[in-house]
Coordinates of C-alpha atoms and ligand atoms in Angstrom, one line a residue:
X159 CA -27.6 1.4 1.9
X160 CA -25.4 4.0 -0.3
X161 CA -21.8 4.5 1.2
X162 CA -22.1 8.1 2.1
X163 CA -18.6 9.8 1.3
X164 CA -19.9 13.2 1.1
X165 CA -20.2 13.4 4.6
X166 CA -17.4 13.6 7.1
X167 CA -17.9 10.4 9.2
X168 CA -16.3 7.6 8.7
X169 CA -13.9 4.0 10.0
X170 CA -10.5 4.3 8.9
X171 CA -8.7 1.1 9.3
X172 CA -5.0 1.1 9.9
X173 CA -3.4 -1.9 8.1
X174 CA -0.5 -2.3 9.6
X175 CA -2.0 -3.1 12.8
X176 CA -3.7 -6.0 11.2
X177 CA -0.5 -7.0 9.7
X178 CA 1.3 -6.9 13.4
X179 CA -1.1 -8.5 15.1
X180 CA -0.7 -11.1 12.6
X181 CA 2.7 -11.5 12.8
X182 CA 3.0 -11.4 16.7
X183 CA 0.4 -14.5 16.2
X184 CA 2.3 -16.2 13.7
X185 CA 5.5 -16.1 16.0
X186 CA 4.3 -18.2 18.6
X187 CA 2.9 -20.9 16.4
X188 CA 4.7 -24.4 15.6
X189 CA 6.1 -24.3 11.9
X190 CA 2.8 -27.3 11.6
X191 CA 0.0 -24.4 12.2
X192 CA -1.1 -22.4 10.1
X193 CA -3.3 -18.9 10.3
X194 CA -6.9 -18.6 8.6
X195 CA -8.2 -15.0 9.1
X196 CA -11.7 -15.1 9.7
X197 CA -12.6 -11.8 7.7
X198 CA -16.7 -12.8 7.7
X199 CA -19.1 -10.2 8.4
X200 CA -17.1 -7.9 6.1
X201 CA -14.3 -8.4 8.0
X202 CA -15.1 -7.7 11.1
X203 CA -17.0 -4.4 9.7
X204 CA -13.3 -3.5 9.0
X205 CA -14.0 -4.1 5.1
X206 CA -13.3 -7.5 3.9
X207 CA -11.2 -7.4 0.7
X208 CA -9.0 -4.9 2.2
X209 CA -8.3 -6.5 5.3
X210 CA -8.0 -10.1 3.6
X211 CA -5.2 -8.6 1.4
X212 CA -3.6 -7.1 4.1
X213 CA -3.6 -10.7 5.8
X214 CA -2.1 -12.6 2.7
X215 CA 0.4 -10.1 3.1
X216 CA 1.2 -10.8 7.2
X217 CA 1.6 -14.4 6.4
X218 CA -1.7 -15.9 6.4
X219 CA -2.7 -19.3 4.9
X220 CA -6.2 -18.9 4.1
X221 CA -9.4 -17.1 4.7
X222 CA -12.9 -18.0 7.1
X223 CA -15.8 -16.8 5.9
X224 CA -19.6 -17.6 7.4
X225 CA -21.8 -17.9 4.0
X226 CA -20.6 -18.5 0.5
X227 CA -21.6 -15.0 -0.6
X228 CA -18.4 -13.6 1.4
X229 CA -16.4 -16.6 0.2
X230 CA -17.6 -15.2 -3.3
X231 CA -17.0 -11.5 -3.0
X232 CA -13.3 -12.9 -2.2
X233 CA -12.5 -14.9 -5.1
X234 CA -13.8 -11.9 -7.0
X235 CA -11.4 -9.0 -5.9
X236 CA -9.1 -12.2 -7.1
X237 CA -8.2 -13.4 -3.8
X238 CA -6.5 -16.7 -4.6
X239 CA -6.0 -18.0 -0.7
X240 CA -8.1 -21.3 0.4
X241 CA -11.7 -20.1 1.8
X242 CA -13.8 -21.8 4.1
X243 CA -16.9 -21.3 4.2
X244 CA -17.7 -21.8 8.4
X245 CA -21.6 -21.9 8.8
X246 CA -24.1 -24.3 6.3
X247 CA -24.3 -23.5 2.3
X248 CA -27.1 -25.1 1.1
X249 CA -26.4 -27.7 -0.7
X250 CA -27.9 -26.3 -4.0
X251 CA -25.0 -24.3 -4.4
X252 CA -22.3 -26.9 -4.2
X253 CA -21.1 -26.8 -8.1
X254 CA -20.6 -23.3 -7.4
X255 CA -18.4 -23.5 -4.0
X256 CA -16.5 -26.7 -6.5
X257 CA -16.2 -24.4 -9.3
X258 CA -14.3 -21.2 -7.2
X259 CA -12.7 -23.7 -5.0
X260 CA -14.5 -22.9 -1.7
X261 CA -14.4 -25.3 0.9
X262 CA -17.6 -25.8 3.1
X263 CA -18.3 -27.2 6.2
X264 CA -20.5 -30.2 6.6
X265 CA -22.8 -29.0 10.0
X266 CA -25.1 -32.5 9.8
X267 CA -24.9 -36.4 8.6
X268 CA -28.0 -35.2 6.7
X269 CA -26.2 -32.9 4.9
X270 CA -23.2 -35.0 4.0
X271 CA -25.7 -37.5 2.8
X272 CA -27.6 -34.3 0.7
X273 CA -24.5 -33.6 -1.1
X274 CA -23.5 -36.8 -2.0
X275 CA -26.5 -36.9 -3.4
X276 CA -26.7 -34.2 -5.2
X277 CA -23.1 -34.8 -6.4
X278 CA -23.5 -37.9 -7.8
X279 CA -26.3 -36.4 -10.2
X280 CA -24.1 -34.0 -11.3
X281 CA -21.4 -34.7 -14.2
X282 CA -18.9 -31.8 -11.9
X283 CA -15.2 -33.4 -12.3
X284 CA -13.2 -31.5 -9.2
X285 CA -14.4 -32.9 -5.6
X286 CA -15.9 -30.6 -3.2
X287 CA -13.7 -29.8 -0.3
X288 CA -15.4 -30.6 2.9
X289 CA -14.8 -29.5 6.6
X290 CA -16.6 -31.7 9.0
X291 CA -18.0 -29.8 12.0
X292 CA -18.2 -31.8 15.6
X293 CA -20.3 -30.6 17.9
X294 CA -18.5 -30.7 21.2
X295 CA -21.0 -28.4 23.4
X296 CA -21.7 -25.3 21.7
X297 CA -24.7 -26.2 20.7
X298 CA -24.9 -24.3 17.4
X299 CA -23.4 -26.8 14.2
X300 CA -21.9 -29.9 13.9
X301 CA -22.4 -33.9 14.5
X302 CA -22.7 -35.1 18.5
X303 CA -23.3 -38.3 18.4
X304 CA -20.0 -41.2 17.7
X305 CA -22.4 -43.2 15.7
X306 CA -23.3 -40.2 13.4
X307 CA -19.4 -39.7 13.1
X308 CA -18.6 -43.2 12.4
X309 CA -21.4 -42.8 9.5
X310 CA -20.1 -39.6 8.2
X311 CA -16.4 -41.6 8.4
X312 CA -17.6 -44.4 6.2
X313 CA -19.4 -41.5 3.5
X314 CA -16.0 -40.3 3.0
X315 CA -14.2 -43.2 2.5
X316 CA -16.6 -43.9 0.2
X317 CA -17.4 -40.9 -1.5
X318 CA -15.8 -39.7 -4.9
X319 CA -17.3 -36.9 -4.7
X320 CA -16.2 -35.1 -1.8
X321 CA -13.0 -34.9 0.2
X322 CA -12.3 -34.5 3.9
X323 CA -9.9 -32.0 4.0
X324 CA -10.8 -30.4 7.3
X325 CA -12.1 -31.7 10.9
X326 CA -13.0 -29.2 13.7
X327 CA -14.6 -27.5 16.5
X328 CA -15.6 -24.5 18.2
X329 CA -15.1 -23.8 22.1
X330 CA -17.8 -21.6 23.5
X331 CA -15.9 -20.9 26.9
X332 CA -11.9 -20.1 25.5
X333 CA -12.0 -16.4 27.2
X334 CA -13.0 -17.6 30.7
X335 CA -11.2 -18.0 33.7
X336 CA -13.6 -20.8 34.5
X337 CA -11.8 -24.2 32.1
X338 CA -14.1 -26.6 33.1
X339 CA -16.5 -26.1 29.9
X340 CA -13.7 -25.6 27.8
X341 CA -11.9 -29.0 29.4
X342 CA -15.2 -31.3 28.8
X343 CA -15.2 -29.9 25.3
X344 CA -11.5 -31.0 24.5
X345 CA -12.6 -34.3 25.7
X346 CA -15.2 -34.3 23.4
X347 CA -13.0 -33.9 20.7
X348 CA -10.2 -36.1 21.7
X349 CA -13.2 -39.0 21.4
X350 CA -14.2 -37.8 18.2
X351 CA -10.9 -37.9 16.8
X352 CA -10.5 -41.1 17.8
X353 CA -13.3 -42.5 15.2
X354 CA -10.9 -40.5 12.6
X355 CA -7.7 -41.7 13.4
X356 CA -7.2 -43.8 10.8
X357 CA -7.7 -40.7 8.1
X358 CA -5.6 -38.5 6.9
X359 CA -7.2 -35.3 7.7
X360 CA -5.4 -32.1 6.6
X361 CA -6.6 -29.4 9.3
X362 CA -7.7 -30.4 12.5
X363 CA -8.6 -26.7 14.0
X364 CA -9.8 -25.9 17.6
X365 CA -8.7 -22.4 17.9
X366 CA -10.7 -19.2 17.5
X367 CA -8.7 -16.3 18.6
X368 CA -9.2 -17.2 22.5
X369 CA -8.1 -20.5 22.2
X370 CA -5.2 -19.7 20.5
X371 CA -4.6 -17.1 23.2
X372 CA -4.8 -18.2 25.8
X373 CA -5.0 -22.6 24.8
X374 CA -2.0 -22.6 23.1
X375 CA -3.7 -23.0 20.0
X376 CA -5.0 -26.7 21.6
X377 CA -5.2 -29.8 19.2
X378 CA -4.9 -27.5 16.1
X379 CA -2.7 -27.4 12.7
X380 CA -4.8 -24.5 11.6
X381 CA -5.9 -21.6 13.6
X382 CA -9.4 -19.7 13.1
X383 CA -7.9 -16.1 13.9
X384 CA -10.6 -13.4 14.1
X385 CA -11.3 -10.9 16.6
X386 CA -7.4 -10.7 18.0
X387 CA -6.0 -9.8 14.3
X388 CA -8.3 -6.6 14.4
X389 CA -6.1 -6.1 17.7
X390 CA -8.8 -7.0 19.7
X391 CA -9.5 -8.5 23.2
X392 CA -11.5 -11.5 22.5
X393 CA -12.5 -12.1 26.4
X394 CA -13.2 -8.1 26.8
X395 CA -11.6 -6.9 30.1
X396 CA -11.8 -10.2 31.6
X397 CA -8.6 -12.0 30.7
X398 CA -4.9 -10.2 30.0
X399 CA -3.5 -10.5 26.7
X400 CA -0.3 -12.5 26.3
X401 CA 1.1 -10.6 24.2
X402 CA 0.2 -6.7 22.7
X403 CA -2.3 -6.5 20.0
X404 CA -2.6 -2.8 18.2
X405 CA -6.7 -1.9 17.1
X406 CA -6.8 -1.1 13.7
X407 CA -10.5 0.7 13.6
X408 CA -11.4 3.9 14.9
X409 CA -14.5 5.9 13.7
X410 CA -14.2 9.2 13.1
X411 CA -16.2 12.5 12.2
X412 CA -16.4 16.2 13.1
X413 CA -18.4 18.8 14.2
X414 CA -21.0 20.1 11.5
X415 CA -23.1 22.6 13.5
X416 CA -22.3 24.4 16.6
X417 CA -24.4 26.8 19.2
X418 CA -24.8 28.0 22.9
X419 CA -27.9 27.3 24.5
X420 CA -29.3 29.2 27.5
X421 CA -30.0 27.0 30.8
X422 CA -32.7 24.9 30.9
X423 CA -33.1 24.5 26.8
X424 CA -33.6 21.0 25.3
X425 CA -31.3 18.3 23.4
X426 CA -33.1 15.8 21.2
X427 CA -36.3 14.0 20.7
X428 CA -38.3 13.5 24.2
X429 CA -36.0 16.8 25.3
X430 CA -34.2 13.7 27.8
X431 CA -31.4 16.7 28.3
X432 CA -31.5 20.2 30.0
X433 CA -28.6 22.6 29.8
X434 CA -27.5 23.1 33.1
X435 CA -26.1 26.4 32.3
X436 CA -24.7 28.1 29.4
X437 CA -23.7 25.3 27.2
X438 CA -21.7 25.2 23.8
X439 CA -23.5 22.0 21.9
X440 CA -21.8 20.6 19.1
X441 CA -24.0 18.5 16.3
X442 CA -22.5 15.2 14.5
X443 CA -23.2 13.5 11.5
X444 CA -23.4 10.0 13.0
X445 CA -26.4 8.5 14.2
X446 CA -28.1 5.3 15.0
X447 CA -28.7 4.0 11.2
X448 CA -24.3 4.0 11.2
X449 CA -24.3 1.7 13.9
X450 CA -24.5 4.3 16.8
X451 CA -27.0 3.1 18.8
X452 CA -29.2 4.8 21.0
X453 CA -27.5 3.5 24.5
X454 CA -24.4 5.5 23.2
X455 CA -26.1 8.4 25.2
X456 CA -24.0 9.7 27.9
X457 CA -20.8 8.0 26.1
X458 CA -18.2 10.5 25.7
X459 CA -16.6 11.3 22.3
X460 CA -13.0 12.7 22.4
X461 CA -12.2 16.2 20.4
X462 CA -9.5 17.8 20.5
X463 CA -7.7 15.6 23.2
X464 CA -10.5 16.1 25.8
X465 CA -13.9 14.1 26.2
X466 CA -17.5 15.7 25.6
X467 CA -20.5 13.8 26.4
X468 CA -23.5 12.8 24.1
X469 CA -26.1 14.5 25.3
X470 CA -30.6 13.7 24.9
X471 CA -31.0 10.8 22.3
X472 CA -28.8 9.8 19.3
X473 CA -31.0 10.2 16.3
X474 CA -30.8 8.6 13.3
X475 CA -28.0 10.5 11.2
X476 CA -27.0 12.7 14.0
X477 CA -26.3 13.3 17.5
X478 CA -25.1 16.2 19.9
X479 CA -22.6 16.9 22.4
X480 CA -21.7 19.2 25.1
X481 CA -18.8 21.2 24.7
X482 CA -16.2 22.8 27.2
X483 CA -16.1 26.1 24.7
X484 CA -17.2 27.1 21.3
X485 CA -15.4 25.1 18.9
X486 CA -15.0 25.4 15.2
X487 CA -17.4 23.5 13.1
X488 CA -15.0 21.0 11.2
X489 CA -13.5 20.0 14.3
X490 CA -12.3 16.1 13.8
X491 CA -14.1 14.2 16.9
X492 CA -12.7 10.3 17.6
X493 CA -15.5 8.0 18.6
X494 CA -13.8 5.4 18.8
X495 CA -10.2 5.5 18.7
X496 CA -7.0 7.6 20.1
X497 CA -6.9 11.3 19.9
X498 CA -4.8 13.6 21.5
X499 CA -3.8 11.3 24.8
X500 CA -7.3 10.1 25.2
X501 CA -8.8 6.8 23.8
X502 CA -11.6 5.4 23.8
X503 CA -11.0 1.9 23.5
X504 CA -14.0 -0.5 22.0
X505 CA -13.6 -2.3 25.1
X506 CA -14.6 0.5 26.7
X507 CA -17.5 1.4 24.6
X508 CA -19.1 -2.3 24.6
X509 CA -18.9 -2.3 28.7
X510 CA -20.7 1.5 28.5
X511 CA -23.3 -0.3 26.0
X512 CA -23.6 -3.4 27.8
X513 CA -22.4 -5.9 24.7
X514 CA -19.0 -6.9 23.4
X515 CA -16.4 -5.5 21.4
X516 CA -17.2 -7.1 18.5
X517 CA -21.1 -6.4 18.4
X518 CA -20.0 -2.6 18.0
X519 CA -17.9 -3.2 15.1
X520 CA -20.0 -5.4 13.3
X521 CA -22.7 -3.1 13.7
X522 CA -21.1 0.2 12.0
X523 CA -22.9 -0.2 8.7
X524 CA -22.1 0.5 5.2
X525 CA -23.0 3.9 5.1
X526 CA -20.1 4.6 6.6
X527 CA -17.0 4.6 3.9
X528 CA -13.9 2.4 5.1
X529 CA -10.8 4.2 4.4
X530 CA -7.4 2.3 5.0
X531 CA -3.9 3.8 6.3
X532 CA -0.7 2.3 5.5
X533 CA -1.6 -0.2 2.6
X534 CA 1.6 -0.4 1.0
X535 CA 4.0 -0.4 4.1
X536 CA 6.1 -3.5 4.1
X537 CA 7.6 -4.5 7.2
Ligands
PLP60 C1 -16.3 -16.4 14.1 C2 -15.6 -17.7 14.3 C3 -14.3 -17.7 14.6 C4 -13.5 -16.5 14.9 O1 -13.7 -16.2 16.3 P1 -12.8 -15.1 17.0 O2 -13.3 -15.1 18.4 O3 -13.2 -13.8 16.3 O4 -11.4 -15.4 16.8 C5 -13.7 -19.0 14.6 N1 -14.4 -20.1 14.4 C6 -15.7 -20.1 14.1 C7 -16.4 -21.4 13.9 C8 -16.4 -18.9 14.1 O5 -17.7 -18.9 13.8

């Protein structure tokens, strides 16, 4: 999809938050851990060479990615920071992770046994830096069973092709008041380190943002720091932050078209809305194929310090709200974001939508240009 920049919607991502949220996470680390910033998924939708230079800056040690093809597009802006690559790479592409000096996890024995495999066929001099994945209870990647472990173990030891620079795990419960799930999974881990004990293991790294949070970071020398450096709430409205964290999106447009319709006219396709009375509807260039989805009906945009519903169904590239008075068309209109006193925060708009925080902000798509405030400040 072509970035459309000739059109007045768009994300504008403020830097310096990133930077501070950073920094407020750095603080309250041990001088052992160290900060990756998970800037997959084009960074959170926040654009992901921007934001991963913006975390170099704030202090971070490396970058998370979830396939080699972001690892890639980072070494090519001439990113320089360690990358790992967090979900499988097939194993065909292992001279090219070795040759940018990507590291990538190792979700399966199978797979450690592939690329050893395939390594030893190839006449590739640098070893490919491996992060093994355990399985603890999400159920997604990763070994589970301690003979599996031992096995993997034993591959390493062996293995001149590949090192083990990395052991970890993900918690699916970290943002819960309930900590039973997340207690049975440190237990897990704990076991599974125990087969390890005797390596030297560079990272061992538990932590998402939650866990770091609100875990004190549990069991890690590296921490996997995504949602909570874009200043977000990585449990929602459920738990309280321990410390402030500043968003850095907001998406933005204005008003392109602007009319009064009579009572009892119709808004949008299937005519779902009748003017009450009077009404001043305002049209926006923002629509469903940016990321605003149809459930946004009813949400209320902020102009001009004061809210103004969506009203009948967001289309495509466009949508309409109602208006207290006839305003001009150019208006600026904060979807998400502060403007005047008001703002709407994308907590707010994921509990109005029924998802979380960041399924919104992943979901704004790349017709929508990413512009960045405050890339040179240094503080
Ligand atoms: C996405 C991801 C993270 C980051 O999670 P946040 O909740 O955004 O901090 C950390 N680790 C893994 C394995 C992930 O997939």
């Amino acid at each position: 999809m072509i970035e459309s920049t000739h059109r007045p919607s768009q994300v504008v991502v403020d830097l310096s938050a990133i930077e501070y949220n950073i920094k407020q996470e750095l603080a309250r680390l041990n001088d052992e851990q160290v900060l990756f910033a998970v800037v997959k998924a084009n960074a959170y939708g926040h654009g992901a060479i921007e934001v991963a230079k913006a975390c170099e800056k704030a202090g971070a040690t490396g970058f998370c990615v979830s396939n080699l093809d972001e690892a890639l597009e980072l070494r090519s802006a001439g990113l320089t920071l360690p990358i790992l690559v967090l979900s499988y790479v097939s194993t065909n592409y292992l001279d090219l992770a070795i040759s940018q000096t990507i590291s990538l996890t190792a979700p399966s024995l199978d797979w450690l046994k592939e690329a050893e495999d395939y390594l030893t066929q190839t006449t590739l001099t640098n070893p490919l830096s491996v992060h093994l994945k355990i399985d603890t209870g999400m159920g997604r990647i990763g070994l589970r069973d301690d003979d599996e472990m031992v096995q993997a173990k034993e591959l390493f030891v062996l293995s001149n092709h590949m090192t083990l620079d990395g052991i970890f795990t993900h918690f699916s419960c970290a943002d819960t008041k309930d900590t039973s799930y997340f207690e049975l999974q440190q237990q897990r881990f704990t076991r599974a380190m125990d087969i390890f004990s005797d390596l030297e293991i560079p990272y061992i790294h538990t932590s998402n943002s939650a866990t770091a949070l609100w875990h004190d970071a549990w069991n890690s020398n590296m921490i996997r720091f995504g949602d909570a450096l874009y200043g977000l709430n990585p449990s929602g409205k459920t738990l309280k932050l321990p410390y402030e964290l500043k968003p850095a999106l907001s998406l933005t447009t204005e008003l392109i078209h602007v009319k009064q319709v009579s009572a009892g006219e119709k808004i949008g396709y299937g005519a779902t809305y009748t003017a009450e009375k009077e009404e001043w509807i305002g049209t926006l260039p923002i629509g469903y194929a940016d990321g605003l989805i149809r459930k946004f009906q009813g949400y209320h945009v902020i102009i001009d310090g004061e809210y103004a519903e969506i009203v009948g169904r967001v289309c495509m590239d466009q949508c309409m709200i109602r208006l207290s008075k006839r305003y001009a068309v150019g208006t600026p209109v904060t979807i998400f974001g502060k403007n005047g006193e008001l703002e709407n925060t994308l907590d707010d708009a994921a509990e109005f939508i029924d998802t979380i925080n960041y399924e919104i902000i992943c979901g704004l798509t790349d017709r929508l240009p990413r512009y960045y405030l405050n890339e040179r400040i240094n503080n």
